Each structure stands twice: as structure tokens, then as C-alpha cells.
Tab-separated table of C-alpha atoms in Angstrom:
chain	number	residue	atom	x	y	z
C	1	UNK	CA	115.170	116.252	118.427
C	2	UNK	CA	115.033	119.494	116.845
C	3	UNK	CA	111.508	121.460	117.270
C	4	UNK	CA	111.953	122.092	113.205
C	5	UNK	CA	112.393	118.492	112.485
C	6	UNK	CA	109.577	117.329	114.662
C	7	UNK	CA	107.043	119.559	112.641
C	8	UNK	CA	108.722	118.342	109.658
C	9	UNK	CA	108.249	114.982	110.397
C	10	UNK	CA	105.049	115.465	112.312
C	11	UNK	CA	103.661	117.500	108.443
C	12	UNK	CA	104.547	114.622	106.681
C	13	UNK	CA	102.783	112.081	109.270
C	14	UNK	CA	99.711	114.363	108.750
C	15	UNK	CA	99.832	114.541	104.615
C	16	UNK	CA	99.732	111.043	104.629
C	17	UNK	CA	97.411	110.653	107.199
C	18	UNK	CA	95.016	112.799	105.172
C	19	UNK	CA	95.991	111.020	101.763
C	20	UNK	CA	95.185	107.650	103.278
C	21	UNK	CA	91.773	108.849	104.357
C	22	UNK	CA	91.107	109.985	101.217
C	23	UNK	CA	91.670	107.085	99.564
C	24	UNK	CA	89.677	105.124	102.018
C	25	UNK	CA	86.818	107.153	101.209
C	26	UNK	CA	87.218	107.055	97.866
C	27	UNK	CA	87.507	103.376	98.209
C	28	UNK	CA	84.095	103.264	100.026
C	29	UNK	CA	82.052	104.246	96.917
C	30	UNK	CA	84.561	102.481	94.140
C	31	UNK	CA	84.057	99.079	96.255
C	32	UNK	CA	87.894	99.217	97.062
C	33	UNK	CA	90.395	98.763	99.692
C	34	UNK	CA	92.251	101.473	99.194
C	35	UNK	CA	94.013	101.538	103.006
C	36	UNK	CA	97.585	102.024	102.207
C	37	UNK	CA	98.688	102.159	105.348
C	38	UNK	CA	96.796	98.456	105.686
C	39	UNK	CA	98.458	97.390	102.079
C	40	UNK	CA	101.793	98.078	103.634
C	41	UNK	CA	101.546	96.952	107.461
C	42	UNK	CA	98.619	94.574	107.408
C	43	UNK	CA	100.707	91.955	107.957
C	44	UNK	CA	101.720	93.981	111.314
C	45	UNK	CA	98.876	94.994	112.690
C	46	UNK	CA	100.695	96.322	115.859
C	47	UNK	CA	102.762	98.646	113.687
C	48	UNK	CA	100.299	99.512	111.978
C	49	UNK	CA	98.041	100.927	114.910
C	50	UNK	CA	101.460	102.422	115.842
C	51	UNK	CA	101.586	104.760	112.800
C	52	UNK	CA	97.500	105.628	113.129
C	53	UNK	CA	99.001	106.743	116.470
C	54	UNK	CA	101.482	109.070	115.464
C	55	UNK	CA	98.904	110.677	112.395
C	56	UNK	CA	97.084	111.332	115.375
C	57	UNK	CA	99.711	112.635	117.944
C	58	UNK	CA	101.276	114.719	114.795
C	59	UNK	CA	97.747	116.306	114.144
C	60	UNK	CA	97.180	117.397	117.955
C	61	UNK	CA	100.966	118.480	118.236
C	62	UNK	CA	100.575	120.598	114.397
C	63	UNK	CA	97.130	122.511	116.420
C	64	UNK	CA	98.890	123.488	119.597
C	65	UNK	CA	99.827	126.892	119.440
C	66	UNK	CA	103.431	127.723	120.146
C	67	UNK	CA	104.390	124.348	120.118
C	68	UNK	CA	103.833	122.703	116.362
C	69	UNK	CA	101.221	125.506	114.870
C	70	UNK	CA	101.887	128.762	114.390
């Protein structure tokens, strides 16, 4: 895959990575379940540990320099 479409990708994985958590911790003090990432997959919880995988992996690839960073 192309080094430009793996940072694409691996941004987006990130934003809404970030967006989830957001929501989870706004849904901490509103007394919500706000997990979208659990709204969606819950029913796979596999695939759903798959994708907190890749947030993660994207993250770590986005801060090495020369590779994903800058």
C-alpha cells in the first residue's frame, strides 16, 4: 500500500479514535454509553478489539518520525 494512503487511513483511524474517547468521557459524567465503536461492533466483540487495535497501531505509526509523522 501506498505510504500516503496508509497515513491517510491511519489519520482517520486516529480522528475517530479520539472522537470515540471523547464521547466516552463525556458519557461518564452524562450517565451514558456513548462507545460508538461498542454501538456498532458490540455484537462482535472480536472486531471490535480489532479496530481498538488499529487506533492504537495508527497512533504509534502517526509518532514515528520518518515513517507516518513528519
Amino acid at each position: 500500500m501506498e505510504k500516503s494512503m496508509v497515513r491517510s487511513i491511519s489519520k482517520l483511524l486516529v480522528f475517530v479514535g479520539a472522537i470515540n474517547w471523547g464521547l466516552v468521557g463525556i458519557g461518564f459524567f452524562t450517565g451514558n454509553d456513548l462507545n460508538v465503536v461498542t454501538m456498532l461492533l458490540g455484537a462482535w466483540p472480536a472486531v471490535e478489539a480489532i479496530v481498538y487495535i488499529l487506533v492504537g497501531l495508527s497512533g504509534i505509526y502517526l509518532l514515528l518520525p520518518g515513517k507516518g509523522g513528519n
